[in-house]
mmCIF file with all atom_site columns, C-alpha atoms in Angstrom:
data_model
loop_
_atom_site.group_PDB
_atom_site.id
_atom_site.type_symbol
_atom_site.label_atom_id
_atom_site.label_alt_id
_atom_site.label_comp_id
_atom_site.label_asym_id
_atom_site.label_entity_id
_atom_site.label_seq_id
_atom_site.pdbx_PDB_ins_code
_atom_site.Cartn_x
_atom_site.Cartn_y
_atom_site.Cartn_z
_atom_site.occupancy
_atom_site.B_iso_or_equiv
_atom_site.pdbx_formal_charge
_atom_site.auth_seq_id
_atom_site.auth_comp_id
_atom_site.auth_asym_id
_atom_site.auth_atom_id
_atom_site.pdbx_PDB_model_num
ATOM 1   C CA . MET O 1 1   ? -11.932 -2.505  31.818  1.00 60.00 ? 1   MET O CA 1
ATOM 2   C CA . SER O 1 2   ? -11.822 1.182   32.691  1.00 61.00 ? 2   SER O CA 1
ATOM 3   C CA . ALA O 1 3   ? -13.353 3.936   30.603  1.00 64.00 ? 3   ALA O CA 1
ATOM 4   C CA . ASN O 1 4   ? -9.883  5.412   29.986  1.00 75.00 ? 4   ASN O CA 1
ATOM 5   C CA . GLU O 1 5   ? -8.290  2.177   28.765  1.00 86.00 ? 5   GLU O CA 1
ATOM 6   C CA . LYS O 1 6   ? -7.085  2.488   25.157  1.00 90.00 ? 6   LYS O CA 1
ATOM 7   C CA . ARG O 1 7   ? -8.747  -0.120  22.945  1.00 93.00 ? 7   ARG O CA 1
ATOM 8   C CA . ASP O 1 8   ? -8.084  -1.157  19.354  1.00 93.00 ? 8   ASP O CA 1
ATOM 9   C CA . VAL O 1 9   ? -10.833 -2.240  16.982  1.00 93.00 ? 9   VAL O CA 1
ATOM 10  C CA . LEU O 1 10  ? -10.244 -5.681  15.506  1.00 91.00 ? 10  LEU O CA 1
ATOM 11  C CA . ILE O 1 11  ? -12.359 -6.601  12.501  1.00 92.00 ? 11  ILE O CA 1
ATOM 12  C CA . HIS O 1 12  ? -12.623 -10.328 11.839  1.00 92.00 ? 12  HIS O CA 1
ATOM 13  C CA . PHE O 1 13  ? -14.268 -11.847 8.782   1.00 94.00 ? 13  PHE O CA 1
ATOM 14  C CA . ASP O 1 14  ? -15.491 -15.330 9.663   1.00 94.00 ? 14  ASP O CA 1
ATOM 15  C CA . GLU O 1 15  ? -15.680 -16.850 6.193   1.00 93.00 ? 15  GLU O CA 1
ATOM 16  C CA . ASP O 1 16  ? -17.284 -20.078 7.345   1.00 93.00 ? 16  ASP O CA 1
ATOM 17  C CA . GLY O 1 17  ? -19.894 -18.336 9.466   1.00 93.00 ? 17  GLY O CA 1
ATOM 18  C CA . GLU O 1 18  ? -20.321 -15.620 6.837   1.00 92.00 ? 18  GLU O CA 1
ATOM 19  C CA . GLU O 1 19  ? -20.225 -12.815 9.348   1.00 94.00 ? 19  GLU O CA 1
ATOM 20  C CA . ILE O 1 20  ? -18.035 -9.855  10.197  1.00 94.00 ? 20  ILE O CA 1
ATOM 21  C CA . ILE O 1 21  ? -17.189 -9.549  13.877  1.00 95.00 ? 21  ILE O CA 1
ATOM 22  C CA . PHE O 1 22  ? -15.964 -6.346  15.508  1.00 94.00 ? 22  PHE O CA 1
ATOM 23  C CA . TYR O 1 23  ? -13.933 -6.702  18.686  1.00 94.00 ? 23  TYR O CA 1
ATOM 24  C CA . THR O 1 24  ? -12.493 -4.059  20.944  1.00 94.00 ? 24  THR O CA 1
ATOM 25  C CA . VAL O 1 25  ? -9.154  -5.255  22.253  1.00 93.00 ? 25  VAL O CA 1
ATOM 26  C CA . ASP O 1 26  ? -6.732  -3.811  24.786  1.00 93.00 ? 26  ASP O CA 1
ATOM 27  C CA . SER O 1 27  ? -4.173  -1.865  22.715  1.00 92.00 ? 27  SER O CA 1
ATOM 28  C CA . ALA O 1 28  ? -1.254  -3.315  24.657  1.00 91.00 ? 28  ALA O CA 1
ATOM 29  C CA . SER O 1 29  ? -2.273  -6.838  23.614  1.00 91.00 ? 29  SER O CA 1
ATOM 30  C CA . THR O 1 30  ? -2.182  -5.926  19.905  1.00 91.00 ? 30  THR O CA 1
ATOM 31  C CA . GLU O 1 31  ? 1.219   -4.219  20.025  1.00 89.00 ? 31  GLU O CA 1
ATOM 32  C CA . THR O 1 32  ? 3.125   -7.333  18.892  1.00 89.00 ? 32  THR O CA 1
ATOM 33  C CA . ILE O 1 33  ? 0.704   -7.860  16.015  1.00 87.00 ? 33  ILE O CA 1
ATOM 34  C CA . ARG O 1 34  ? 0.968   -4.229  14.919  1.00 84.00 ? 34  ARG O CA 1
ATOM 35  C CA . LYS O 1 35  ? 4.774   -4.412  14.975  1.00 83.00 ? 35  LYS O CA 1
ATOM 36  C CA . SER O 1 36  ? 5.089   -7.703  13.102  1.00 83.00 ? 36  SER O CA 1
ATOM 37  C CA . GLU O 1 37  ? 2.354   -7.542  10.466  1.00 80.00 ? 37  GLU O CA 1
ATOM 38  C CA . PHE O 1 38  ? 1.860   -5.495  7.294   1.00 69.00 ? 38  PHE O CA 1
ATOM 39  C CA . ASP O 1 39  ? 2.183   -1.821  8.178   1.00 66.00 ? 39  ASP O CA 1
ATOM 40  C CA . GLY O 1 40  ? -1.535  -1.280  7.758   1.00 70.00 ? 40  GLY O CA 1
ATOM 41  C CA . ALA O 1 41  ? -3.731  0.749   5.458   1.00 74.00 ? 41  ALA O CA 1
ATOM 42  C CA . ARG O 1 42  ? -3.365  4.239   6.860   1.00 78.00 ? 42  ARG O CA 1
ATOM 43  C CA . THR O 1 43  ? -5.582  7.268   6.421   1.00 84.00 ? 43  THR O CA 1
ATOM 44  C CA . GLU O 1 44  ? -5.218  10.443  8.428   1.00 88.00 ? 44  GLU O CA 1
ATOM 45  C CA . ILE O 1 45  ? -8.302  11.389  10.435  1.00 93.00 ? 45  ILE O CA 1
ATOM 46  C CA . GLU O 1 46  ? -8.252  14.851  8.840   1.00 93.00 ? 46  GLU O CA 1
ATOM 47  C CA . TRP O 1 47  ? -9.029  13.217  5.471   1.00 89.00 ? 47  TRP O CA 1
ATOM 48  C CA . PHE O 1 48  ? -12.286 11.872  6.942   1.00 91.00 ? 48  PHE O CA 1
ATOM 49  C CA . GLN O 1 49  ? -13.020 15.080  8.860   1.00 94.00 ? 49  GLN O CA 1
ATOM 50  C CA . ASP O 1 50  ? -12.859 17.093  5.636   1.00 94.00 ? 50  ASP O CA 1
ATOM 51  C CA . LYS O 1 51  ? -15.838 15.122  4.316   1.00 94.00 ? 51  LYS O CA 1
ATOM 52  C CA . ILE O 1 52  ? -19.489 15.219  5.217   1.00 96.00 ? 52  ILE O CA 1
ATOM 53  C CA . PRO O 1 53  ? -20.248 12.471  7.775   1.00 95.00 ? 53  PRO O CA 1
ATOM 54  C CA . ASP O 1 54  ? -22.159 10.222  5.365   1.00 96.00 ? 54  ASP O CA 1
ATOM 55  C CA . GLU O 1 55  ? -19.293 10.346  2.866   1.00 94.00 ? 55  GLU O CA 1
ATOM 56  C CA . ALA O 1 56  ? -16.651 9.674   5.548   1.00 93.00 ? 56  ALA O CA 1
ATOM 57  C CA . GLU O 1 57  ? -18.613 6.674   6.846   1.00 94.00 ? 57  GLU O CA 1
ATOM 58  C CA . LYS O 1 58  ? -19.108 5.360   3.319   1.00 93.00 ? 58  LYS O CA 1
ATOM 59  C CA . ASP O 1 59  ? -15.386 5.691   2.539   1.00 89.00 ? 59  ASP O CA 1
ATOM 60  C CA . LEU O 1 60  ? -14.378 3.882   5.733   1.00 92.00 ? 60  LEU O CA 1
ATOM 61  C CA . GLY O 1 61  ? -16.824 1.065   4.996   1.00 91.00 ? 61  GLY O CA 1
ATOM 62  C CA . SER O 1 62  ? -15.488 0.799   1.469   1.00 88.00 ? 62  SER O CA 1
ATOM 63  C CA . MET O 1 63  ? -11.933 0.520   2.808   1.00 87.00 ? 63  MET O CA 1
ATOM 64  C CA . ILE O 1 64  ? -12.937 -2.248  5.210   1.00 91.00 ? 64  ILE O CA 1
ATOM 65  C CA . PHE O 1 65  ? -14.834 -4.282  2.599   1.00 91.00 ? 65  PHE O CA 1
ATOM 66  C CA . SER O 1 66  ? -11.978 -3.798  0.145   1.00 88.00 ? 66  SER O CA 1
ATOM 67  C CA . LEU O 1 67  ? -9.436  -5.165  2.639   1.00 88.00 ? 67  LEU O CA 1
ATOM 68  C CA . ILE O 1 68  ? -11.685 -8.098  3.540   1.00 90.00 ? 68  ILE O CA 1
ATOM 69  C CA . ASP O 1 69  ? -12.060 -9.041  -0.123  1.00 89.00 ? 69  ASP O CA 1
ATOM 70  C CA . ALA O 1 70  ? -8.346  -8.557  -0.823  1.00 86.00 ? 70  ALA O CA 1
ATOM 71  C CA . PHE O 1 71  ? -7.225  -10.957 1.910   1.00 87.00 ? 71  PHE O CA 1
ATOM 72  C CA . SER O 1 72  ? -10.001 -13.551 2.134   1.00 89.00 ? 72  SER O CA 1
ATOM 73  C CA . ALA O 1 73  ? -10.581 -16.716 0.142   1.00 91.00 ? 73  ALA O CA 1
ATOM 74  C CA . LYS O 1 74  ? -14.331 -16.107 0.209   1.00 90.00 ? 74  LYS O CA 1
ATOM 75  C CA . LYS O 1 75  ? -15.222 -12.625 -1.033  1.00 88.00 ? 75  LYS O CA 1
ATOM 76  C CA . VAL O 1 76  ? -17.978 -10.421 0.380   1.00 89.00 ? 76  VAL O CA 1
ATOM 77  C CA . MET O 1 77  ? -18.370 -8.765  -3.052  1.00 88.00 ? 77  MET O CA 1
ATOM 78  C CA . ILE O 1 78  ? -20.415 -5.768  -2.021  1.00 91.00 ? 78  ILE O CA 1
ATOM 79  C CA . ARG O 1 79  ? -18.649 -4.179  -5.011  1.00 90.00 ? 79  ARG O CA 1
ATOM 80  C CA . ASP O 1 80  ? -15.863 -5.226  -7.344  1.00 90.00 ? 80  ASP O CA 1
ATOM 81  C CA . TYR O 1 81  ? -13.190 -3.781  -5.061  1.00 84.00 ? 81  TYR O CA 1
ATOM 82  C CA . LYS O 1 82  ? -10.334 -5.138  -7.166  1.00 84.00 ? 82  LYS O CA 1
ATOM 83  C CA . ALA O 1 83  ? -11.552 -3.151  -10.176 1.00 89.00 ? 83  ALA O CA 1
ATOM 84  C CA . LEU O 1 84  ? -12.059 -0.056  -8.002  1.00 85.00 ? 84  LEU O CA 1
ATOM 85  C CA . SER O 1 85  ? -8.573  -0.492  -6.549  1.00 82.00 ? 85  SER O CA 1
ATOM 86  C CA . ASP O 1 86  ? -7.042  -0.927  -10.003 1.00 88.00 ? 86  ASP O CA 1
ATOM 87  C CA . THR O 1 87  ? -8.754  2.245   -11.229 1.00 90.00 ? 87  THR O CA 1
ATOM 88  C CA . ALA O 1 88  ? -7.668  4.202   -8.149  1.00 86.00 ? 88  ALA O CA 1
ATOM 89  C CA . HIS O 1 89  ? -4.100  2.965   -8.615  1.00 88.00 ? 89  HIS O CA 1
ATOM 90  C CA . GLN O 1 90  ? -4.093  4.056   -12.266 1.00 94.00 ? 90  GLN O CA 1
ATOM 91  C CA . GLU O 1 91  ? -5.301  7.516   -11.222 1.00 93.00 ? 91  GLU O CA 1
ATOM 92  C CA . TYR O 1 92  ? -2.628  7.676   -8.493  1.00 91.00 ? 92  TYR O CA 1
ATOM 93  C CA . ILE O 1 93  ? 0.117   6.756   -10.985 1.00 94.00 ? 93  ILE O CA 1
ATOM 94  C CA . ALA O 1 94  ? -1.185  9.312   -13.502 1.00 95.00 ? 94  ALA O CA 1
ATOM 95  C CA . ASP O 1 95  ? -1.032  11.995  -10.779 1.00 94.00 ? 95  ASP O CA 1
ATOM 96  C CA . LEU O 1 96  ? 2.515   10.942  -9.867  1.00 95.00 ? 96  LEU O CA 1
ATOM 97  C CA . GLU O 1 97  ? 3.572   11.033  -13.526 1.00 97.00 ? 97  GLU O CA 1
ATOM 98  C CA . ARG O 1 98  ? 2.219   14.594  -13.895 1.00 97.00 ? 98  ARG O CA 1
ATOM 99  C CA . GLU O 1 99  ? 4.027   15.672  -10.734 1.00 96.00 ? 99  GLU O CA 1
ATOM 100 C CA . SER O 1 100 ? 7.190   13.877  -11.837 1.00 97.00 ? 100 SER O CA 1
ATOM 101 C CA . GLU O 1 101 ? 7.163   15.763  -15.148 1.00 97.00 ? 101 GLU O CA 1
ATOM 102 C CA . ASN O 1 102 ? 7.203   18.941  -13.034 1.00 97.00 ? 102 ASN O CA 1
ATOM 103 C CA . ASN O 1 103 ? 10.379  17.608  -11.369 1.00 96.00 ? 103 ASN O CA 1
ATOM 104 C CA . SER O 1 104 ? 8.825   16.546  -8.079  1.00 96.00 ? 104 SER O CA 1
ATOM 105 C CA . ALA O 1 105 ? 11.444  14.465  -6.271  1.00 96.00 ? 105 ALA O CA 1
ATOM 106 C CA . GLU O 1 106 ? 8.754   12.892  -4.090  1.00 95.00 ? 106 GLU O CA 1
ATOM 107 C CA . ALA O 1 107 ? 6.658   11.853  -7.099  1.00 95.00 ? 107 ALA O CA 1
ATOM 108 C CA . LYS O 1 108 ? 9.724   10.344  -8.740  1.00 97.00 ? 108 LYS O CA 1
ATOM 109 C CA . TYR O 1 109 ? 10.391  8.351   -5.571  1.00 95.00 ? 109 TYR O CA 1
ATOM 110 C CA . TYR O 1 110 ? 6.855   6.957   -5.395  1.00 94.00 ? 110 TYR O CA 1
ATOM 111 C CA . LEU O 1 111 ? 6.984   6.109   -9.103  1.00 96.00 ? 111 LEU O CA 1
ATOM 112 C CA . PHE O 1 112 ? 10.250  4.289   -8.365  1.00 96.00 ? 112 PHE O CA 1
ATOM 113 C CA . ILE O 1 113 ? 8.370   2.185   -5.804  1.00 95.00 ? 113 ILE O CA 1
ATOM 114 C CA . ASP O 1 114 ? 5.683   1.324   -8.355  1.00 94.00 ? 114 ASP O CA 1
ATOM 115 C CA . PHE O 1 115 ? 8.152   0.433   -11.116 1.00 96.00 ? 115 PHE O CA 1
ATOM 116 C CA . HIS O 1 116 ? 10.202  -1.689  -8.722  1.00 95.00 ? 116 HIS O CA 1
ATOM 117 C CA . ALA O 1 117 ? 7.061   -3.594  -7.657  1.00 93.00 ? 117 ALA O CA 1
ATOM 118 C CA . ARG O 1 118 ? 6.115   -4.155  -11.301 1.00 94.00 ? 118 ARG O CA 1
ATOM 119 C CA . ALA O 1 119 ? 9.644   -5.316  -12.131 1.00 95.00 ? 119 ALA O CA 1
ATOM 120 C CA . LEU O 1 120 ? 9.468   -7.838  -9.300  1.00 93.00 ? 120 LEU O CA 1
ATOM 121 C CA . LYS O 1 121 ? 5.960   -9.037  -10.111 1.00 93.00 ? 121 LYS O CA 1
ATOM 122 C CA . GLU O 1 122 ? 6.326   -9.185  -13.896 1.00 95.00 ? 122 GLU O CA 1
ATOM 123 C CA . CYS O 1 123 ? 10.053  -10.091 -14.068 1.00 94.00 ? 123 CYS O CA 1
ATOM 124 C CA . ASP O 1 124 ? 10.521  -7.039  -16.293 1.00 96.00 ? 124 ASP O CA 1
ATOM 125 C CA . LEU O 1 125 ? 14.034  -5.647  -16.763 1.00 96.00 ? 125 LEU O CA 1
ATOM 126 C CA . GLY O 1 126 ? 12.651  -2.490  -18.416 1.00 97.00 ? 126 GLY O CA 1
ATOM 127 C CA . CYS O 1 127 ? 10.625  -1.703  -15.301 1.00 97.00 ? 127 CYS O CA 1
ATOM 128 C CA . LEU O 1 128 ? 13.676  -2.341  -13.121 1.00 97.00 ? 128 LEU O CA 1
ATOM 129 C CA . ASN O 1 129 ? 15.795  0.054   -15.203 1.00 97.00 ? 129 ASN O CA 1
ATOM 130 C CA . LYS O 1 130 ? 13.046  2.697   -15.034 1.00 98.00 ? 130 LYS O CA 1
ATOM 131 C CA . ALA O 1 131 ? 12.796  2.185   -11.257 1.00 97.00 ? 131 ALA O CA 1
ATOM 132 C CA . GLU O 1 132 ? 16.525  2.714   -10.823 1.00 97.00 ? 132 GLU O CA 1
ATOM 133 C CA . SER O 1 133 ? 16.481  5.818   -13.028 1.00 97.00 ? 133 SER O CA 1
ATOM 134 C CA . LEU O 1 134 ? 13.612  7.330   -11.002 1.00 98.00 ? 134 LEU O CA 1
ATOM 135 C CA . LEU O 1 135 ? 15.334  6.501   -7.715  1.00 97.00 ? 135 LEU O CA 1
ATOM 136 C CA . ARG O 1 136 ? 18.563  8.172   -8.845  1.00 97.00 ? 136 ARG O CA 1
ATOM 137 C CA . LEU O 1 137 ? 16.718  11.245  -10.171 1.00 97.00 ? 137 LEU O CA 1
ATOM 138 C CA . SER O 1 138 ? 14.801  11.580  -6.910  1.00 97.00 ? 138 SER O CA 1
ATOM 139 C CA . ALA O 1 139 ? 18.003  11.276  -4.886  1.00 97.00 ? 139 ALA O CA 1
ATOM 140 C CA . ASP O 1 140 ? 19.746  13.797  -7.152  1.00 97.00 ? 140 ASP O CA 1
ATOM 141 C CA . LEU O 1 141 ? 16.897  16.213  -6.419  1.00 97.00 ? 141 LEU O CA 1
ATOM 142 C CA . GLY O 1 142 ? 17.583  15.781  -2.697  1.00 97.00 ? 142 GLY O CA 1
ATOM 143 C CA . TYR O 1 143 ? 14.664  13.577  -1.657  1.00 96.00 ? 143 TYR O CA 1
ATOM 144 C CA . GLN O 1 144 ? 15.929  12.077  1.613   1.00 96.00 ? 144 GLN O CA 1
ATOM 145 C CA . GLU O 1 145 ? 14.064  8.763   1.382   1.00 95.00 ? 145 GLU O CA 1
ATOM 146 C CA . ALA O 1 146 ? 15.511  8.199   -2.096  1.00 96.00 ? 146 ALA O CA 1
ATOM 147 C CA . GLU O 1 147 ? 19.008  9.040   -0.912  1.00 97.00 ? 147 GLU O CA 1
ATOM 148 C CA . ALA O 1 148 ? 18.647  6.659   2.022   1.00 95.00 ? 148 ALA O CA 1
ATOM 149 C CA . ARG O 1 149 ? 17.287  3.854   -0.176  1.00 95.00 ? 149 ARG O CA 1
ATOM 150 C CA . LEU O 1 150 ? 20.028  4.321   -2.748  1.00 95.00 ? 150 LEU O CA 1
ATOM 151 C CA . ASN O 1 151 ? 22.731  4.261   -0.084  1.00 94.00 ? 151 ASN O CA 1
ATOM 152 C CA . SER O 1 152 ? 21.342  1.407   1.995   1.00 93.00 ? 152 SER O CA 1
ATOM 153 C CA . ASP O 1 153 ? 19.514  -1.426  0.282   1.00 93.00 ? 153 ASP O CA 1
ATOM 154 C CA . TRP O 1 154 ? 18.969  -0.580  -3.376  1.00 96.00 ? 154 TRP O CA 1
ATOM 155 C CA . GLU O 1 155 ? 21.647  -2.965  -4.614  1.00 95.00 ? 155 GLU O CA 1
ATOM 156 C CA . LEU O 1 156 ? 20.026  -5.815  -2.616  1.00 94.00 ? 156 LEU O CA 1
ATOM 157 C CA . MET O 1 157 ? 16.577  -4.946  -3.962  1.00 94.00 ? 157 MET O CA 1
ATOM 158 C CA . LYS O 1 158 ? 17.886  -4.721  -7.502  1.00 96.00 ? 158 LYS O CA 1
ATOM 159 C CA . GLY O 1 159 ? 19.738  -8.025  -7.130  1.00 94.00 ? 159 GLY O CA 1
ATOM 160 C CA . ALA O 1 160 ? 16.585  -9.788  -5.952  1.00 93.00 ? 160 ALA O CA 1
ATOM 161 C CA . VAL O 1 161 ? 14.701  -8.649  -9.057  1.00 94.00 ? 161 VAL O CA 1
ATOM 162 C CA . LEU O 1 162 ? 17.572  -9.624  -11.351 1.00 95.00 ? 162 LEU O CA 1
ATOM 163 C CA . ARG O 1 163 ? 17.686  -13.116 -9.806  1.00 94.00 ? 163 ARG O CA 1
ATOM 164 C CA . ARG O 1 164 ? 13.938  -13.473 -10.234 1.00 93.00 ? 164 ARG O CA 1
ATOM 165 C CA . ILE O 1 165 ? 14.161  -12.364 -13.866 1.00 93.00 ? 165 ILE O CA 1
ATOM 166 C CA . LYS O 1 166 ? 16.979  -14.853 -14.451 1.00 93.00 ? 166 LYS O CA 1
ATOM 167 C CA . ARG O 1 167 ? 14.934  -17.697 -12.901 1.00 92.00 ? 167 ARG O CA 1
ATOM 168 C CA . SER O 1 168 ? 11.864  -16.797 -14.968 1.00 90.00 ? 168 SER O CA 1
ATOM 169 C CA . ASN O 1 169 ? 13.900  -16.819 -18.185 1.00 86.00 ? 169 ASN O CA 1
ATOM 170 C CA . LYS O 1 170 ? 15.035  -20.395 -17.438 1.00 79.00 ? 170 LYS O CA 1
ATOM 171 C CA . SER O 1 171 ? 11.438  -21.610 -17.220 1.00 66.00 ? 171 SER O CA 1
#
């Protein structure tokens, strides 16, 4: 391994051994994983650089523990990360709603994403209708991602939710 070789950091939570293991792995060997798995929790480096070092390190640690607890059967439970995540999500949605009221096409698009997810999760036709309305408003305001979504796969996404709602009503 040369000093100039690009390495990725792999964090593994060994639930049985109750330990967190940090590996450095050749970036080329993780390329397939990075392409095929969830797109990752992303934070721009500038966000960390704008903080004092202790705060940046604390925030990164919090993100790691939160992800471990979200995707593991056995929880580390340094904090109640689910409650923290729920609160942060509520604040994010409140910010989007304020921006949306000021006619932000981007905010409307991200609210569309949230309402669509809720419609799918809760089998809620009202949420689906709100999602579609927000998507159309965002597209009408010229937001390119909304226009692309509306013109490409919205009908498929909408159909999937409608089928799920129909199945849940039969139960």
